[in-house]
């Protein structure tokens, strides 16, 4: 795995890309945002951490300008741009038959969508607890630490899984190979499907939301619908464990002070990933004949807010 592309090099793509580049790998950032690409090529990627600000020299390209082939492509666009990105990279032959395509985007159903474009054996899924922020074109804000969990999407063993895991660990990204990545994907997607739309609609931080006496009564029906869907998807999660996971995010010393990313996207005038969270749960519900009225209403409310921006 010599040539690595980070396709979608915003906050998270920038973070993962600089870690891997700093470990000595040949990394190319690929992004649609012209100013960002130009800034990175002219001045490097500026990283601000809790303690220092420094610059990383790294290549950046617009997808149309890519002329190399990659062994590993890490998709970190927003979910709604991911299929366009894969198609654009196929058009310039950057993705070959043996290229591993890994995503650690939030949300659900990426494997199903990607496998309509490339064979499922090329698709790898990861869940990450790393976080990152973007201060402007070419400027990242990187705080805290995180972990990565990955698996080939069809669950099959593959030498490439081991190789990707080794690259991530060499890059100090705290990675492990999962034997059930969908459990972690659904667990994280449930937290995001509950707190992201509620805090966005209510314009509250996570801790402000938690102050309401009946917060648990608000989150439980949303979670119950998700758990019914997960049973059909072969993922074993309980309502109680998911309520506990979400309530663990409430304290100020956990994630309480944060507005979730959906809130940040909406208030920056950008589209949100709601169709890949609650909206995807509604789609699965329809396919399995499971009613999902709470998730459907949250999806509509967020789309209504998107229209106001
Ligand atoms: P991001 O908004 O920082 O970047 C996503 C894409 O949007 C990039 O291609 C970026 O260049 C582009 N973009 C950003 N601002 C832009 C602007 N002003 N003009 C034009 N283009 C712009 O998104 P992200 O936070 O890196 O998220 C990528 C994926 O990773 C998402 O699925 C997200 O849910 C997931 N994720 C993010 C975090 C995090 O902490 N940021 C953590 C885990 C997972």
Short mmCIF file of C-alpha atoms and ligand atoms in Angstrom, two decimals:
data_model
loop_
_atom_site.label_atom_id
_atom_site.label_comp_id
_atom_site.label_asym_id
_atom_site.label_seq_id
_atom_site.Cartn_x
_atom_site.Cartn_y
_atom_site.Cartn_z
CA UNK A 1 0.00 0.00 0.00
CA UNK A 2 2.30 2.73 -1.24
CA UNK A 3 -0.02 5.33 -2.66
CA UNK A 4 -2.77 6.69 -0.46
CA UNK A 5 -5.44 9.25 -1.36
CA UNK A 6 -7.68 11.10 1.05
CA UNK A 7 -10.71 11.93 -1.06
CA UNK A 8 -12.58 14.66 0.76
CA UNK A 9 -9.92 16.53 2.68
CA UNK A 10 -11.90 18.81 4.97
CA UNK A 11 -11.57 18.61 8.74
CA UNK A 12 -11.45 14.82 9.11
CA UNK A 13 -9.72 14.12 5.80
CA UNK A 14 -7.10 16.69 6.73
CA UNK A 15 -6.60 15.10 10.13
CA UNK A 16 -6.27 11.52 8.89
CA UNK A 17 -4.18 12.63 5.90
CA UNK A 18 -1.63 14.58 7.94
CA UNK A 19 -1.25 11.73 10.43
CA UNK A 20 -0.50 9.29 7.61
CA UNK A 21 1.75 11.74 5.72
CA UNK A 22 3.70 12.53 8.90
CA UNK A 23 4.34 8.79 9.27
CA UNK A 24 6.18 8.91 5.92
CA UNK A 25 3.56 7.58 3.48
CA UNK A 26 2.88 9.03 0.03
CA UNK A 27 -0.42 10.84 0.63
CA UNK A 28 -2.45 12.99 -1.78
CA UNK A 29 -5.37 15.08 -0.55
CA UNK A 30 -8.18 15.28 -3.12
CA UNK A 31 -10.89 17.88 -2.77
CA UNK A 32 -13.46 19.87 -4.75
CA UNK A 33 -12.88 23.11 -2.79
CA UNK A 34 -10.54 25.11 -5.07
CA UNK A 35 -9.41 27.68 -2.43
CA UNK A 36 -8.56 24.90 0.01
CA UNK A 37 -6.54 22.94 -2.58
CA UNK A 38 -4.68 26.07 -3.68
CA UNK A 39 -3.94 27.16 -0.11
CA UNK A 40 -2.54 23.70 0.79
CA UNK A 41 -0.34 23.59 -2.33
CA UNK A 42 0.93 27.15 -1.90
CA UNK A 43 1.38 27.34 1.87
CA UNK A 44 0.96 23.82 3.27
CA UNK A 45 -1.79 22.70 5.63
CA UNK A 46 -1.77 24.81 8.81
CA UNK A 47 -2.50 22.77 11.93
CA UNK A 48 -3.53 24.42 15.17
CA UNK A 49 -3.56 22.16 18.25
CA UNK A 50 -4.14 22.91 21.96
CA UNK A 51 -0.46 23.82 22.31
CA UNK A 52 1.04 24.81 18.95
CA UNK A 53 0.50 25.86 15.35
CA UNK A 54 2.59 24.29 12.57
CA UNK A 55 2.44 23.59 8.85
CA UNK A 56 2.48 20.24 7.06
CA UNK A 57 3.67 20.01 3.46
CA UNK A 58 1.29 17.75 1.60
CA UNK A 59 0.04 17.47 -2.00
CA UNK A 60 -3.52 18.50 -2.79
CA UNK A 61 -5.46 18.08 -6.03
CA UNK A 62 -8.86 18.65 -7.52
CA UNK A 63 -10.33 15.25 -8.58
CA UNK A 64 -10.15 16.20 -12.28
CA UNK A 65 -6.40 16.85 -12.00
CA UNK A 66 -5.52 13.45 -10.51
CA UNK A 67 -3.27 11.41 -12.80
CA UNK A 68 -2.05 8.67 -10.43
CA UNK A 69 -3.47 5.34 -9.30
CA UNK A 70 -3.95 4.63 -5.61
CA UNK A 71 -3.70 1.48 -3.49
CA UNK A 72 -5.93 2.98 -0.80
CA UNK A 73 -8.54 5.71 -1.17
CA UNK A 74 -10.02 7.02 2.09
CA UNK A 75 -13.37 8.71 1.44
CA UNK A 76 -13.99 11.59 3.84
CA UNK A 77 -16.29 13.87 1.90
CA UNK A 78 -19.64 14.64 3.46
CA UNK A 79 -21.88 11.63 2.76
CA UNK A 80 -23.83 13.40 -0.01
CA UNK A 81 -20.63 13.98 -2.05
CA UNK A 82 -19.16 10.49 -1.65
CA UNK A 83 -20.64 8.75 -4.71
CA UNK A 84 -19.73 11.70 -6.94
CA UNK A 85 -16.16 11.51 -5.60
CA UNK A 86 -15.82 7.78 -6.30
CA UNK A 87 -17.22 8.21 -9.81
CA UNK A 88 -14.87 11.13 -10.51
CA UNK A 89 -11.86 9.09 -9.32
CA UNK A 90 -12.96 6.16 -11.50
CA UNK A 91 -13.17 8.54 -14.47
CA UNK A 92 -9.51 9.53 -14.08
CA UNK A 93 -8.47 5.88 -13.45
CA UNK A 94 -7.29 6.73 -9.92
CA UNK A 95 -9.27 3.74 -8.63
CA UNK A 96 -8.22 0.36 -10.04
CA UNK A 97 -9.69 -3.13 -9.55
CA UNK A 98 -7.52 -3.76 -6.51
CA UNK A 99 -7.78 -0.31 -4.90
CA UNK A 100 -9.16 -0.49 -1.36
CA UNK A 101 -11.85 2.13 -0.82
CA UNK A 102 -12.34 2.84 2.86
CA UNK A 103 -14.72 5.31 4.42
CA UNK A 104 -14.97 6.55 7.98
CA UNK A 105 -17.80 8.97 7.27
CA UNK A 106 -20.62 9.09 9.78
CA UNK A 107 -23.97 7.65 8.77
CA UNK A 108 -25.47 4.45 7.42
CA UNK A 109 -25.65 2.57 4.13
CA UNK A 110 -22.31 3.67 2.64
CA UNK A 111 -21.40 0.05 1.82
CA UNK A 112 -24.68 -0.44 -0.04
CA UNK A 113 -24.27 2.76 -2.06
CA UNK A 114 -20.55 2.25 -2.80
CA UNK A 115 -21.10 -1.35 -3.94
CA UNK A 116 -23.37 -0.08 -6.72
CA UNK A 117 -20.30 1.70 -8.13
CA UNK A 118 -17.41 -0.67 -7.27
CA UNK A 119 -17.42 -4.36 -6.23
CA UNK A 120 -18.17 -4.88 -2.52
CA UNK A 121 -14.78 -6.63 -2.11
CA UNK A 122 -13.13 -3.22 -2.61
CA UNK A 123 -15.17 -1.53 0.12
CA UNK A 124 -13.88 -1.16 3.68
CA UNK A 125 -15.78 0.48 6.53
CA UNK A 126 -14.34 2.24 9.55
CA UNK A 127 -15.71 4.05 12.57
CA UNK A 128 -13.62 6.73 14.18
CA UNK A 129 -13.69 8.57 17.47
CA UNK A 130 -11.15 11.11 16.18
CA UNK A 131 -12.58 14.58 15.66
CA UNK A 132 -11.39 17.61 13.73
CA UNK A 133 -12.38 21.15 12.81
CA UNK A 134 -11.76 23.41 9.84
CA UNK A 135 -10.88 27.06 10.55
CA UNK A 136 -10.79 28.10 6.90
CA UNK A 137 -9.22 26.98 3.62
CA UNK A 138 -5.96 25.19 4.41
CA UNK A 139 -6.43 25.58 8.19
CA UNK A 140 -7.27 22.73 10.58
CA UNK A 141 -8.07 22.71 14.27
CA UNK A 142 -6.98 19.40 15.79
CA UNK A 143 -7.69 18.63 19.43
CA UNK A 144 -7.87 15.46 21.52
CA UNK A 145 -7.21 11.89 20.48
CA UNK A 146 -9.30 9.08 19.05
CA UNK A 147 -9.52 5.54 17.75
CA UNK A 148 -10.40 3.74 14.53
CA UNK A 149 -12.10 0.39 14.05
CA UNK A 150 -12.19 -1.15 10.56
CA UNK A 151 -13.34 -4.18 8.60
CA UNK A 152 -13.93 -5.15 4.97
CA UNK A 153 -17.60 -4.32 4.36
CA UNK A 154 -18.57 -7.87 3.42
CA UNK A 155 -16.88 -9.21 6.55
CA UNK A 156 -14.34 -11.30 4.61
CA UNK A 157 -10.73 -11.54 5.73
CA UNK A 158 -8.38 -9.63 3.41
CA UNK A 159 -4.62 -8.94 3.58
CA UNK A 160 -5.44 -5.32 2.84
CA UNK A 161 -7.37 -4.98 6.12
CA UNK A 162 -4.19 -5.87 8.00
CA UNK A 163 -2.12 -3.49 5.86
CA UNK A 164 -4.52 -0.57 6.35
CA UNK A 165 -4.63 -1.24 10.08
CA UNK A 166 -0.81 -1.24 10.20
CA UNK A 167 -0.66 2.06 8.31
CA UNK A 168 -3.14 3.63 10.72
CA UNK A 169 -1.24 2.38 13.74
CA UNK A 170 2.10 3.49 12.32
CA UNK A 171 0.43 6.89 11.90
CA UNK A 172 -0.57 6.74 15.62
CA UNK A 173 -4.27 6.68 14.84
CA UNK A 174 -5.00 3.90 17.41
CA UNK A 175 -6.59 1.46 15.01
CA UNK A 176 -7.94 -2.06 15.41
CA UNK A 177 -9.52 -4.61 13.10
CA UNK A 178 -13.13 -5.24 14.04
CA UNK A 179 -15.02 -8.49 13.69
CA UNK A 180 -18.35 -6.61 13.69
CA UNK A 181 -17.88 -3.06 12.45
CA UNK A 182 -21.63 -2.67 11.87
CA UNK A 183 -22.25 -2.82 15.61
CA UNK A 184 -20.05 0.25 16.12
CA UNK A 185 -21.42 1.98 13.01
CA UNK A 186 -25.01 1.61 14.23
CA UNK A 187 -24.12 2.56 17.78
CA UNK A 188 -22.45 5.80 16.63
CA UNK A 189 -25.18 6.45 14.04
CA UNK A 190 -27.82 6.12 16.76
CA UNK A 191 -26.11 8.74 18.90
CA UNK A 192 -25.83 11.00 15.87
CA UNK A 193 -29.44 10.33 14.78
CA UNK A 194 -30.70 11.35 18.21
CA UNK A 195 -28.51 14.25 19.33
CA UNK A 196 -27.70 15.80 15.94
CA UNK A 197 -31.27 16.57 14.82
CA UNK A 198 -32.62 17.36 18.30
CA UNK A 199 -29.83 19.84 19.15
CA UNK A 200 -30.04 21.30 15.64
CA UNK A 201 -33.81 21.80 15.68
CA UNK A 202 -33.74 23.14 19.25
CA UNK A 203 -30.55 25.20 18.68
CA UNK A 204 -29.05 23.78 21.89
CA UNK A 205 -25.75 22.29 22.98
CA UNK A 206 -25.88 18.66 24.09
CA UNK A 207 -25.80 19.67 27.75
CA UNK A 208 -28.49 22.31 27.27
CA UNK A 209 -30.71 19.61 25.71
CA UNK A 210 -29.98 17.31 28.67
CA UNK A 211 -31.25 19.89 31.19
CA UNK A 212 -34.86 19.17 30.21
CA UNK A 213 -36.48 16.81 32.75
CA UNK A 214 -38.14 14.78 30.01
CA UNK A 215 -35.10 14.45 27.75
CA UNK A 216 -35.14 10.66 28.15
CA UNK A 217 -38.79 10.55 27.07
CA UNK A 218 -37.79 12.45 23.92
CA UNK A 219 -34.87 10.21 22.94
CA UNK A 220 -36.35 6.79 23.77
CA UNK A 221 -38.97 6.50 20.97
CA UNK A 222 -36.36 7.50 18.36
CA UNK A 223 -34.01 4.82 19.68
CA UNK A 224 -36.77 2.18 19.84
CA UNK A 225 -37.41 2.61 16.11
CA UNK A 226 -33.70 2.28 15.36
CA UNK A 227 -33.40 -0.90 17.45
CA UNK A 228 -36.30 -2.49 15.54
CA UNK A 229 -34.46 -1.74 12.27
CA UNK A 230 -31.13 -3.07 13.59
CA UNK A 231 -32.79 -6.41 14.41
CA UNK A 232 -33.58 -6.81 10.71
CA UNK A 233 -30.03 -5.73 9.78
CA UNK A 234 -28.55 -8.46 12.02
CA UNK A 235 -27.05 -5.99 14.51
CA UNK A 236 -27.62 -6.61 18.19
CA UNK A 237 -28.16 -3.39 20.14
CA UNK A 238 -30.51 -2.73 23.05
CA UNK A 239 -32.55 0.38 23.80
CA UNK A 240 -31.09 0.56 27.31
CA UNK A 241 -27.46 0.46 26.17
CA UNK A 242 -28.13 3.14 23.55
CA UNK A 243 -29.96 5.41 26.03
CA UNK A 244 -26.98 5.01 28.36
CA UNK A 245 -24.48 5.78 25.57
CA UNK A 246 -26.34 8.96 24.65
CA UNK A 247 -26.76 10.09 28.27
CA UNK A 248 -23.02 9.52 28.79
CA UNK A 249 -22.46 12.29 26.22
CA UNK A 250 -24.47 14.84 28.26
CA UNK A 251 -21.93 16.00 30.89
CA UNK A 252 -19.85 19.09 30.18
CA UNK A 253 -16.67 17.01 30.64
CA UNK A 254 -17.95 14.60 27.94
CA UNK A 255 -19.54 16.20 24.83
CA UNK A 256 -21.98 18.47 26.69
CA UNK A 257 -20.50 21.79 25.62
CA UNK A 258 -20.66 20.90 21.91
CA UNK A 259 -23.21 21.63 19.27
CA UNK A 260 -23.28 18.45 17.14
CA UNK A 261 -21.82 18.63 13.62
CA UNK A 262 -25.29 18.81 12.04
CA UNK A 263 -25.92 22.03 13.96
CA UNK A 264 -22.57 23.42 12.80
CA UNK A 265 -23.31 22.51 9.17
CA UNK A 266 -26.79 24.01 9.23
CA UNK A 267 -25.74 27.27 10.87
CA UNK A 268 -22.90 27.62 8.35
CA UNK A 269 -25.58 27.44 5.62
CA UNK A 270 -24.52 23.96 4.47
CA UNK A 271 -26.65 20.88 3.84
CA UNK A 272 -26.64 18.28 6.63
CA UNK A 273 -26.09 14.50 6.61
CA UNK A 274 -29.63 13.84 7.96
CA UNK A 275 -30.56 11.64 4.97
CA UNK A 276 -27.69 9.29 5.89
CA UNK A 277 -28.82 9.11 9.55
CA UNK A 278 -32.56 9.43 10.32
CA UNK A 279 -33.47 9.46 6.61
CA UNK A 280 -31.61 6.17 6.02
CA UNK A 281 -33.36 4.64 9.06
CA UNK A 282 -36.70 5.62 7.50
CA UNK A 283 -35.65 3.96 4.22
CA UNK A 284 -34.69 0.74 6.01
CA UNK A 285 -37.97 0.94 7.96
CA UNK A 286 -39.92 1.07 4.70
CA UNK A 287 -37.99 -1.91 3.32
CA UNK A 288 -38.67 -3.98 6.46
CA UNK A 289 -42.21 -2.69 7.11
CA UNK A 290 -41.16 -1.12 10.40
CA UNK A 291 -42.85 2.20 11.29
CA UNK A 292 -40.32 5.00 11.91
CA UNK A 293 -42.49 8.13 12.41
CA UNK A 294 -40.12 9.83 14.85
CA UNK A 295 -37.11 9.48 12.56
CA UNK A 296 -39.20 10.59 9.61
CA UNK A 297 -40.39 13.72 11.40
CA UNK A 298 -36.82 14.60 12.45
CA UNK A 299 -35.70 14.22 8.84
CA UNK A 300 -38.47 16.54 7.64
CA UNK A 301 -37.77 19.12 10.34
CA UNK A 302 -34.06 19.26 9.48
CA UNK A 303 -34.85 19.57 5.76
CA UNK A 304 -37.25 22.41 6.58
CA UNK A 305 -34.43 24.18 8.45
CA UNK A 306 -32.03 23.59 5.54
CA UNK A 307 -34.50 25.45 3.30
CA UNK A 308 -34.35 28.53 5.56
CA UNK A 309 -30.57 28.91 5.14
P1 LIG B 1 -15.90 19.04 6.34
O1 LIG B 1 -17.09 19.90 6.12
O2 LIG B 1 -14.78 19.61 7.12
O3 LIG B 1 -15.32 18.56 4.94
C1 LIG B 1 -16.12 17.81 4.06
C2 LIG B 1 -15.97 18.38 2.65
O4 LIG B 1 -16.54 19.68 2.60
C3 LIG B 1 -14.50 18.53 2.25
O5 LIG B 1 -14.41 18.14 0.90
C4 LIG B 1 -14.27 20.01 2.42
O6 LIG B 1 -13.27 20.51 1.59
C5 LIG B 1 -15.62 20.58 2.05
N1 LIG B 1 -15.81 21.91 2.63
C6 LIG B 1 -15.76 22.25 3.94
N2 LIG B 1 -15.98 23.57 4.10
C7 LIG B 1 -16.14 24.07 2.86
C8 LIG B 1 -16.38 25.38 2.34
N3 LIG B 1 -16.50 26.43 3.15
N4 LIG B 1 -16.48 25.54 1.02
C9 LIG B 1 -16.37 24.48 0.18
N5 LIG B 1 -16.15 23.20 0.59
C10 LIG B 1 -16.03 23.01 1.91
O7 LIG B 1 -16.44 17.69 6.97
P2 LIG B 1 -15.73 16.70 8.00
O8 LIG B 1 -16.03 17.17 9.36
O9 LIG B 1 -14.34 16.48 7.58
O10 LIG B 1 -16.60 15.39 7.77
C11 LIG B 1 -16.32 14.42 6.76
C12 LIG B 1 -17.01 13.12 7.16
O11 LIG B 1 -16.42 12.64 8.37
C13 LIG B 1 -18.51 13.27 7.46
O12 LIG B 1 -19.19 12.12 7.11
C14 LIG B 1 -18.53 13.43 8.97
O13 LIG B 1 -19.78 13.08 9.52
C15 LIG B 1 -17.42 12.47 9.37
N6 LIG B 1 -16.79 12.70 10.67
C16 LIG B 1 -16.39 13.95 11.03
C17 LIG B 1 -15.79 14.12 12.27
C18 LIG B 1 -15.30 15.48 12.72
O14 LIG B 1 -14.97 15.63 13.90
N7 LIG B 1 -15.17 16.48 11.85
C19 LIG B 1 -15.60 13.02 13.12
C20 LIG B 1 -16.01 11.76 12.68
C21 LIG B 1 -16.60 11.60 11.45
#
